[in-house]
């Protein structure tokens, strides 16, 4: 021990020689070990893609056991033969009201087939609407007109108490977006070579359909009735219309808008002013073959206001022929001197519908 201590002290006394600290020795060892380490990168082996082809697996067909065979024999819901026969007859006749009636009957009387009946009726209506739209798109301006022609006699009270003849034509063309309506009326009577009743009306009204119920209208009309106190009257109006009811057997249309009227009275005075126009048109089928109609229109202006109402009832006779009774009332608030304010006309006529 003594010799080791002496040797250590002698080395420490030598110039330029000093013992390494332990920390330095550890750092040197770590650096040496790090130098000894090296990172080797192994190249990725190149593997050629392999395609495996195999036939699709064969799946055996399902085999029904006894329960499956019995379920396969159970038939799904079907439309009863009686309802199917009536439904087919209504579709062939183009009777949409009859089809709707059978759908309601199936919902209440045969719930098992109501979904099938409703689906069949809906498909028929959609196909019918598509065919109608295609026909309208391909038709010319002179096609697809429908309407009525009325001819008969009348009895008039008020400014003229006579009997005579009357004729009315009311034509309508339904388009995809536009509806056109033309109306003409003529009343004429001669008694003992003297004309005692002479009235002419010609009107045109285009409608632009906003949707199934609402529309924008324009209305132009010419009237001549010297027994009511004017030689000629021109009316022009624009406004909005709405179908309050639009279903089988009941329709009700209401219109309102501003207007302008110019009247040439029999006293040689002329009058023109702005006005407000409103109209109501009702068609109500009480039961098959009997229809009640009500048309009313009014012009409210500063000098002279007019209200006209035509009430009628029609009974179907044979095919397109019907018998019609109507009652017309026309009120003028400020007629010329010597004229009464109200005229009434009763008519009995035959109506041909096409």
GROMACS .gro file of C-alpha atoms in nm:
model
  354
    1UNK     CA    1   0.000   0.000   0.000
    2UNK     CA    2   0.279   0.233   0.084
    3UNK     CA    3   0.442   0.173  -0.250
    4UNK     CA    4   0.120   0.242  -0.441
    5UNK     CA    5   0.070   0.570  -0.258
    6UNK     CA    6   0.427   0.676  -0.329
    7UNK     CA    7   0.388   0.593  -0.699
    8UNK     CA    8   0.070   0.793  -0.728
    9UNK     CA    9   0.223   1.097  -0.565
   10UNK     CA   10   0.527   1.073  -0.793
   11UNK     CA   11   0.308   1.068  -1.107
   12UNK     CA   12   0.116   1.365  -0.985
   13UNK     CA   13   0.438   1.554  -0.930
   14UNK     CA   14   0.550   1.502  -1.287
   15UNK     CA   15   0.499   1.808  -1.512
   16UNK     CA   16   0.218   1.789  -1.787
   17UNK     CA   17   0.077   1.466  -1.653
   18UNK     CA   18  -0.257   1.473  -1.476
   19UNK     CA   19  -0.507   1.198  -1.416
   20UNK     CA   20  -0.822   1.203  -1.633
   21UNK     CA   21  -1.143   1.264  -1.453
   22UNK     CA   22  -1.402   0.986  -1.459
   23UNK     CA   23  -1.648   1.195  -1.659
   24UNK     CA   24  -1.403   1.254  -1.938
   25UNK     CA   25  -1.322   0.887  -1.952
   26UNK     CA   26  -1.688   0.800  -1.990
   27UNK     CA   27  -1.736   1.058  -2.275
   28UNK     CA   28  -1.434   0.918  -2.456
   29UNK     CA   29  -1.570   0.567  -2.423
   30UNK     CA   30  -1.913   0.677  -2.555
   31UNK     CA   31  -1.759   0.853  -2.855
   32UNK     CA   32  -1.544   0.550  -2.931
   33UNK     CA   33  -1.847   0.322  -2.911
   34UNK     CA   34  -2.046   0.558  -3.134
   35UNK     CA   35  -1.765   0.556  -3.388
   36UNK     CA   36  -1.767   0.183  -3.384
   37UNK     CA   37  -2.140   0.179  -3.468
   38UNK     CA   38  -2.247   0.214  -3.832
   39UNK     CA   39  -2.589   0.226  -4.007
   40UNK     CA   40  -2.636  -0.043  -4.266
   41UNK     CA   41  -2.917  -0.011  -4.527
   42UNK     CA   42  -3.038  -0.328  -4.680
   43UNK     CA   43  -3.186  -0.294  -5.030
   44UNK     CA   44  -3.553  -0.385  -5.069
   45UNK     CA   45  -3.594  -0.708  -5.259
   46UNK     CA   46  -3.771  -0.672  -5.591
   47UNK     CA   47  -4.073  -0.901  -5.601
   48UNK     CA   48  -4.262  -0.951  -5.922
   49UNK     CA   49  -4.646  -0.922  -5.897
   50UNK     CA   50  -4.829  -1.249  -5.904
   51UNK     CA   51  -5.177  -1.275  -6.061
   52UNK     CA   52  -5.399  -1.554  -5.941
   53UNK     CA   53  -5.686  -1.654  -6.165
   54UNK     CA   54  -5.961  -1.874  -6.031
   55UNK     CA   55  -6.317  -1.951  -6.144
   56UNK     CA   56  -6.600  -1.784  -5.945
   57UNK     CA   57  -6.730  -1.987  -5.659
   58UNK     CA   58  -7.032  -2.197  -5.729
   59UNK     CA   59  -7.319  -2.121  -5.495
   60UNK     CA   60  -7.579  -2.395  -5.483
   61UNK     CA   61  -7.941  -2.283  -5.530
   62UNK     CA   62  -8.144  -2.242  -5.210
   63UNK     CA   63  -8.339  -2.543  -5.108
   64UNK     CA   64  -8.677  -2.476  -4.947
   65UNK     CA   65  -8.776  -2.694  -4.662
   66UNK     CA   66  -9.137  -2.780  -4.592
   67UNK     CA   67  -9.208  -2.442  -4.425
   68UNK     CA   68  -9.045  -2.252  -4.714
   69UNK     CA   69  -9.251  -2.443  -4.968
   70UNK     CA   70  -9.571  -2.354  -4.787
   71UNK     CA   71  -9.474  -1.984  -4.765
   72UNK     CA   72  -9.390  -1.980  -5.135
   73UNK     CA   73  -9.740  -2.093  -5.216
   74UNK     CA   74  -9.905  -1.805  -5.021
   75UNK     CA   75 -10.029  -1.537  -5.264
   76UNK     CA   76  -9.980  -1.166  -5.190
   77UNK     CA   77 -10.264  -0.910  -5.168
   78UNK     CA   78 -10.462  -0.858  -5.488
   79UNK     CA   79 -10.738  -0.627  -5.605
   80UNK     CA   80 -11.074  -0.807  -5.588
   81UNK     CA   81 -11.212  -0.891  -5.935
   82UNK     CA   82 -11.521  -0.672  -5.884
   83UNK     CA   83 -11.320  -0.362  -5.793
   84UNK     CA   84 -11.068  -0.432  -6.070
   85UNK     CA   85 -11.346  -0.457  -6.331
   86UNK     CA   86 -11.505  -0.127  -6.219
   87UNK     CA   87 -11.166   0.042  -6.202
   88UNK     CA   88 -11.075  -0.069  -6.555
   89UNK     CA   89 -11.413   0.050  -6.687
   90UNK     CA   90 -11.369   0.393  -6.529
   91UNK     CA   91 -11.015   0.425  -6.669
   92UNK     CA   92 -11.124   0.328  -7.020
   93UNK     CA   93 -11.401   0.589  -7.004
   94UNK     CA   94 -11.157   0.854  -6.877
   95UNK     CA   95 -11.375   0.913  -6.569
   96UNK     CA   96 -11.141   1.056  -6.305
   97UNK     CA   97 -11.425   1.116  -6.059
   98UNK     CA   98 -11.524   0.749  -6.086
   99UNK     CA   99 -11.164   0.641  -6.025
  100UNK     CA  100 -11.145   0.864  -5.716
  101UNK     CA  101 -11.472   0.715  -5.588
  102UNK     CA  102 -11.337   0.360  -5.624
  103UNK     CA  103 -11.017   0.460  -5.441
  104UNK     CA  104 -11.223   0.592  -5.149
  105UNK     CA  105 -11.436   0.276  -5.151
  106UNK     CA  106 -11.128   0.054  -5.143
  107UNK     CA  107 -10.983   0.249  -4.848
  108UNK     CA  108 -11.301   0.197  -4.644
  109UNK     CA  109 -11.446  -0.128  -4.775
  110UNK     CA  110 -11.139  -0.336  -4.857
  111UNK     CA  111 -10.831  -0.218  -4.661
  112UNK     CA  112 -10.630  -0.515  -4.786
  113UNK     CA  113 -10.627  -0.383  -5.146
  114UNK     CA  114 -10.641  -0.007  -5.085
  115UNK     CA  115 -10.268   0.044  -5.147
  116UNK     CA  116 -10.285  -0.150  -5.475
  117UNK     CA  117 -10.592   0.042  -5.592
  118UNK     CA  118 -10.434   0.375  -5.497
  119UNK     CA  119 -10.109   0.285  -5.676
  120UNK     CA  120 -10.294   0.176  -5.991
  121UNK     CA  121 -10.506   0.493  -5.993
  122UNK     CA  122 -10.201   0.716  -5.935
  123UNK     CA  123 -10.006   0.554  -6.219
  124UNK     CA  124 -10.306   0.596  -6.451
  125UNK     CA  125 -10.344   0.965  -6.364
  126UNK     CA  126  -9.971   1.031  -6.412
  127UNK     CA  127  -9.970   0.858  -6.750
  128UNK     CA  128 -10.282   1.051  -6.849
  129UNK     CA  129 -10.121   1.381  -6.746
  130UNK     CA  130  -9.803   1.303  -6.942
  131UNK     CA  131 -10.003   1.219  -7.253
  132UNK     CA  132 -10.209   1.537  -7.216
  133UNK     CA  133  -9.895   1.752  -7.177
  134UNK     CA  134  -9.737   1.597  -7.485
  135UNK     CA  135 -10.056   1.655  -7.684
  136UNK     CA  136 -10.072   2.020  -7.573
  137UNK     CA  137  -9.707   2.081  -7.663
  138UNK     CA  138  -9.754   1.941  -8.013
  139UNK     CA  139 -10.093   2.105  -8.086
  140UNK     CA  140 -10.132   2.420  -8.292
  141UNK     CA  141 -10.307   2.738  -8.177
  142UNK     CA  142 -10.633   2.630  -8.347
  143UNK     CA  143 -10.653   2.291  -8.174
  144UNK     CA  144 -10.764   2.173  -7.829
  145UNK     CA  145 -11.049   2.421  -7.801
  146UNK     CA  146 -11.346   2.319  -7.588
  147UNK     CA  147 -11.660   2.502  -7.494
  148UNK     CA  148 -12.032   2.542  -7.536
  149UNK     CA  149 -12.277   2.693  -7.779
  150UNK     CA  150 -12.616   2.808  -7.651
  151UNK     CA  151 -12.922   2.900  -7.855
  152UNK     CA  152 -13.275   2.976  -7.742
  153UNK     CA  153 -13.532   3.238  -7.657
  154UNK     CA  154 -13.579   3.496  -7.386
  155UNK     CA  155 -13.835   3.709  -7.208
  156UNK     CA  156 -13.716   4.054  -7.108
  157UNK     CA  157 -13.863   4.297  -6.851
  158UNK     CA  158 -13.757   4.647  -6.762
  159UNK     CA  159 -13.663   4.887  -7.038
  160UNK     CA  160 -13.796   4.640  -7.298
  161UNK     CA  161 -14.076   4.384  -7.253
  162UNK     CA  162 -14.035   4.157  -7.552
  163UNK     CA  163 -13.966   3.803  -7.657
  164UNK     CA  164 -13.683   3.713  -7.886
  165UNK     CA  165 -13.387   3.492  -7.969
  166UNK     CA  166 -13.044   3.467  -7.814
  167UNK     CA  167 -12.714   3.299  -7.892
  168UNK     CA  168 -12.403   3.249  -7.676
  169UNK     CA  169 -12.064   3.095  -7.756
  170UNK     CA  170 -11.807   3.032  -7.481
  171UNK     CA  171 -11.475   2.878  -7.592
  172UNK     CA  172 -11.172   2.783  -7.380
  173UNK     CA  173 -10.828   2.648  -7.464
  174UNK     CA  174 -10.619   2.499  -7.181
  175UNK     CA  175 -10.242   2.506  -7.226
  176UNK     CA  176  -9.956   2.412  -6.998
  177UNK     CA  177  -9.912   2.770  -6.878
  178UNK     CA  178 -10.176   2.970  -7.064
  179UNK     CA  179 -10.554   2.954  -7.066
  180UNK     CA  180 -10.742   3.141  -7.341
  181UNK     CA  181 -11.113   3.219  -7.323
  182UNK     CA  182 -11.332   3.380  -7.589
  183UNK     CA  183 -11.696   3.471  -7.525
  184UNK     CA  184 -11.958   3.611  -7.764
  185UNK     CA  185 -12.326   3.686  -7.709
  186UNK     CA  186 -12.601   3.827  -7.929
  187UNK     CA  187 -12.962   3.913  -7.848
  188UNK     CA  188 -13.184   4.044  -8.126
  189UNK     CA  189 -13.557   4.106  -8.157
  190UNK     CA  190 -13.776   4.276  -8.413
  191UNK     CA  191 -14.146   4.331  -8.349
  192UNK     CA  192 -14.368   4.460  -8.629
  193UNK     CA  193 -14.060   4.557  -8.827
  194UNK     CA  194 -13.911   4.757  -8.537
  195UNK     CA  195 -13.601   4.647  -8.350
  196UNK     CA  196 -13.684   4.635  -7.982
  197UNK     CA  197 -13.389   4.439  -7.842
  198UNK     CA  198 -13.031   4.446  -7.962
  199UNK     CA  199 -12.736   4.352  -7.748
  200UNK     CA  200 -12.388   4.236  -7.854
  201UNK     CA  201 -12.097   4.130  -7.633
  202UNK     CA  202 -11.751   4.013  -7.733
  203UNK     CA  203 -11.477   3.937  -7.480
  204UNK     CA  204 -11.133   3.781  -7.464
  205UNK     CA  205 -10.943   3.679  -7.151
  206UNK     CA  206 -10.595   3.522  -7.137
  207UNK     CA  207 -10.476   3.369  -6.810
  208UNK     CA  208 -10.118   3.288  -6.713
  209UNK     CA  209 -10.109   3.005  -6.459
  210UNK     CA  210  -9.876   3.063  -6.166
  211UNK     CA  211  -9.963   2.727  -6.009
  212UNK     CA  212 -10.258   2.490  -5.991
  213UNK     CA  213 -10.473   2.756  -5.822
  214UNK     CA  214 -10.339   3.104  -5.885
  215UNK     CA  215 -10.318   3.291  -6.215
  216UNK     CA  216 -10.275   3.637  -6.363
  217UNK     CA  217 -10.545   3.749  -6.604
  218UNK     CA  218 -10.607   4.012  -6.866
  219UNK     CA  219 -10.957   4.097  -6.984
  220UNK     CA  220 -11.084   4.294  -7.280
  221UNK     CA  221 -11.454   4.337  -7.358
  222UNK     CA  222 -11.681   4.519  -7.600
  223UNK     CA  223 -12.053   4.575  -7.532
  224UNK     CA  224 -12.334   4.742  -7.720
  225UNK     CA  225 -12.689   4.775  -7.586
  226UNK     CA  226 -12.876   5.092  -7.676
  227UNK     CA  227 -13.180   4.978  -7.479
  228UNK     CA  228 -12.963   4.987  -7.167
  229UNK     CA  229 -12.849   5.336  -7.262
  230UNK     CA  230 -12.516   5.305  -7.445
  231UNK     CA  231 -12.411   5.251  -7.804
  232UNK     CA  232 -12.070   5.105  -7.716
  233UNK     CA  233 -11.863   5.032  -7.409
  234UNK     CA  234 -11.499   4.921  -7.403
  235UNK     CA  235 -11.345   4.766  -7.091
  236UNK     CA  236 -10.987   4.660  -7.022
  237UNK     CA  237 -10.864   4.500  -6.699
  238UNK     CA  238 -10.567   4.315  -6.552
  239UNK     CA  239 -10.542   4.144  -6.216
  240UNK     CA  240 -10.505   3.824  -6.022
  241UNK     CA  241 -10.732   3.522  -6.000
  242UNK     CA  242 -10.753   3.231  -5.760
  243UNK     CA  243 -10.937   2.898  -5.775
  244UNK     CA  244 -11.092   2.862  -5.431
  245UNK     CA  245 -11.232   2.519  -5.519
  246UNK     CA  246 -11.094   2.302  -5.796
  247UNK     CA  247 -11.225   1.950  -5.764
  248UNK     CA  248 -11.466   1.717  -5.939
  249UNK     CA  249 -11.816   1.859  -5.927
  250UNK     CA  250 -11.726   2.198  -5.777
  251UNK     CA  251 -11.518   2.488  -5.908
  252UNK     CA  252 -11.509   2.845  -5.780
  253UNK     CA  253 -11.287   3.115  -5.934
  254UNK     CA  254 -11.246   3.466  -5.792
  255UNK     CA  255 -11.080   3.756  -5.977
  256UNK     CA  256 -10.997   4.114  -5.880
  257UNK     CA  257 -10.797   4.394  -6.040
  258UNK     CA  258 -10.795   4.748  -6.176
  259UNK     CA  259 -10.976   4.838  -6.499
  260UNK     CA  260 -11.048   5.120  -6.741
  261UNK     CA  261 -11.387   5.174  -6.910
  262UNK     CA  262 -11.502   5.407  -7.182
  263UNK     CA  263 -11.874   5.438  -7.258
  264UNK     CA  264 -12.053   5.612  -7.546
  265UNK     CA  265 -12.404   5.678  -7.410
  266UNK     CA  266 -12.720   5.719  -7.618
  267UNK     CA  267 -12.751   6.080  -7.504
  268UNK     CA  268 -12.434   6.154  -7.707
  269UNK     CA  269 -12.218   6.190  -7.396
  270UNK     CA  270 -11.893   5.999  -7.359
  271UNK     CA  271 -11.738   5.890  -7.034
  272UNK     CA  272 -11.410   5.722  -6.947
  273UNK     CA  273 -11.254   5.653  -6.608
  274UNK     CA  274 -11.053   5.412  -6.400
  275UNK     CA  275 -11.246   5.142  -6.216
  276UNK     CA  276 -11.208   4.836  -5.999
  277UNK     CA  277 -11.321   4.501  -6.138
  278UNK     CA  278 -11.420   4.184  -5.956
  279UNK     CA  279 -11.580   3.860  -6.070
  280UNK     CA  280 -11.698   3.526  -5.931
  281UNK     CA  281 -11.764   3.211  -6.135
  282UNK     CA  282 -11.922   2.903  -5.978
  283UNK     CA  283 -11.997   2.562  -6.133
  284UNK     CA  284 -12.156   2.309  -5.899
  285UNK     CA  285 -12.270   1.960  -5.999
  286UNK     CA  286 -12.554   1.871  -5.761
  287UNK     CA  287 -12.572   1.517  -5.896
  288UNK     CA  288 -12.507   1.344  -6.226
  289UNK     CA  289 -12.672   1.540  -6.505
  290UNK     CA  290 -12.771   1.852  -6.308
  291UNK     CA  291 -12.539   2.154  -6.281
  292UNK     CA  292 -12.589   2.493  -6.117
  293UNK     CA  293 -12.387   2.792  -6.245
  294UNK     CA  294 -12.340   3.144  -6.117
  295UNK     CA  295 -12.139   3.414  -6.295
  296UNK     CA  296 -12.119   3.762  -6.147
  297UNK     CA  297 -11.898   4.058  -6.233
  298UNK     CA  298 -11.887   4.420  -6.131
  299UNK     CA  299 -11.715   4.746  -6.227
  300UNK     CA  300 -11.696   5.014  -5.959
  301UNK     CA  301 -11.606   5.359  -6.090
  302UNK     CA  302 -11.662   5.720  -6.004
  303UNK     CA  303 -11.939   5.806  -6.247
  304UNK     CA  304 -12.127   5.485  -6.324
  305UNK     CA  305 -12.091   5.140  -6.168
  306UNK     CA  306 -12.216   4.818  -6.326
  307UNK     CA  307 -12.308   4.484  -6.169
  308UNK     CA  308 -12.407   4.187  -6.385
  309UNK     CA  309 -12.524   3.848  -6.257
  310UNK     CA  310 -12.618   3.537  -6.455
  311UNK     CA  311 -12.769   3.244  -6.261
  312UNK     CA  312 -12.841   2.921  -6.445
  313UNK     CA  313 -12.931   2.556  -6.408
  314UNK     CA  314 -12.856   2.286  -6.667
  315UNK     CA  315 -13.001   1.939  -6.706
  316UNK     CA  316 -12.835   1.683  -6.930
  317UNK     CA  317 -13.060   1.553  -7.206
  318UNK     CA  318 -12.874   1.332  -7.451
  319UNK     CA  319 -12.503   1.308  -7.519
  320UNK     CA  320 -12.359   1.660  -7.549
  321UNK     CA  321 -12.703   1.827  -7.539
  322UNK     CA  322 -12.840   1.996  -7.226
  323UNK     CA  323 -13.137   2.214  -7.142
  324UNK     CA  324 -13.064   2.543  -6.966
  325UNK     CA  325 -13.269   2.798  -6.777
  326UNK     CA  326 -13.099   3.124  -6.682
  327UNK     CA  327 -13.181   3.455  -6.519
  328UNK     CA  328 -12.973   3.767  -6.592
  329UNK     CA  329 -12.973   4.086  -6.388
  330UNK     CA  330 -12.780   4.399  -6.489
  331UNK     CA  331 -12.761   4.709  -6.273
  332UNK     CA  332 -12.635   5.053  -6.384
  333UNK     CA  333 -12.593   5.304  -6.101
  334UNK     CA  334 -12.615   5.616  -6.322
  335UNK     CA  335 -12.805   5.536  -6.646
  336UNK     CA  336 -12.892   5.808  -6.899
  337UNK     CA  337 -13.207   6.007  -6.846
  338UNK     CA  338 -13.521   5.810  -6.917
  339UNK     CA  339 -13.361   5.471  -6.840
  340UNK     CA  340 -13.417   5.252  -6.534
  341UNK     CA  341 -13.127   5.121  -6.329
  342UNK     CA  342 -13.207   4.747  -6.350
  343UNK     CA  343 -13.277   4.513  -6.640
  344UNK     CA  344 -13.363   4.144  -6.610
  345UNK     CA  345 -13.369   3.872  -6.873
  346UNK     CA  346 -13.496   3.513  -6.843
  347UNK     CA  347 -13.382   3.257  -7.099
  348UNK     CA  348 -13.462   2.899  -7.192
  349UNK     CA  349 -13.217   2.744  -7.436
  350UNK     CA  350 -13.042   2.434  -7.559
  351UNK     CA  351 -12.670   2.393  -7.494
  352UNK     CA  352 -12.427   2.191  -7.705
  353UNK     CA  353 -12.100   2.107  -7.526
  354UNK     CA  354 -11.783   1.996  -7.702
   0.00000   0.00000   0.00000
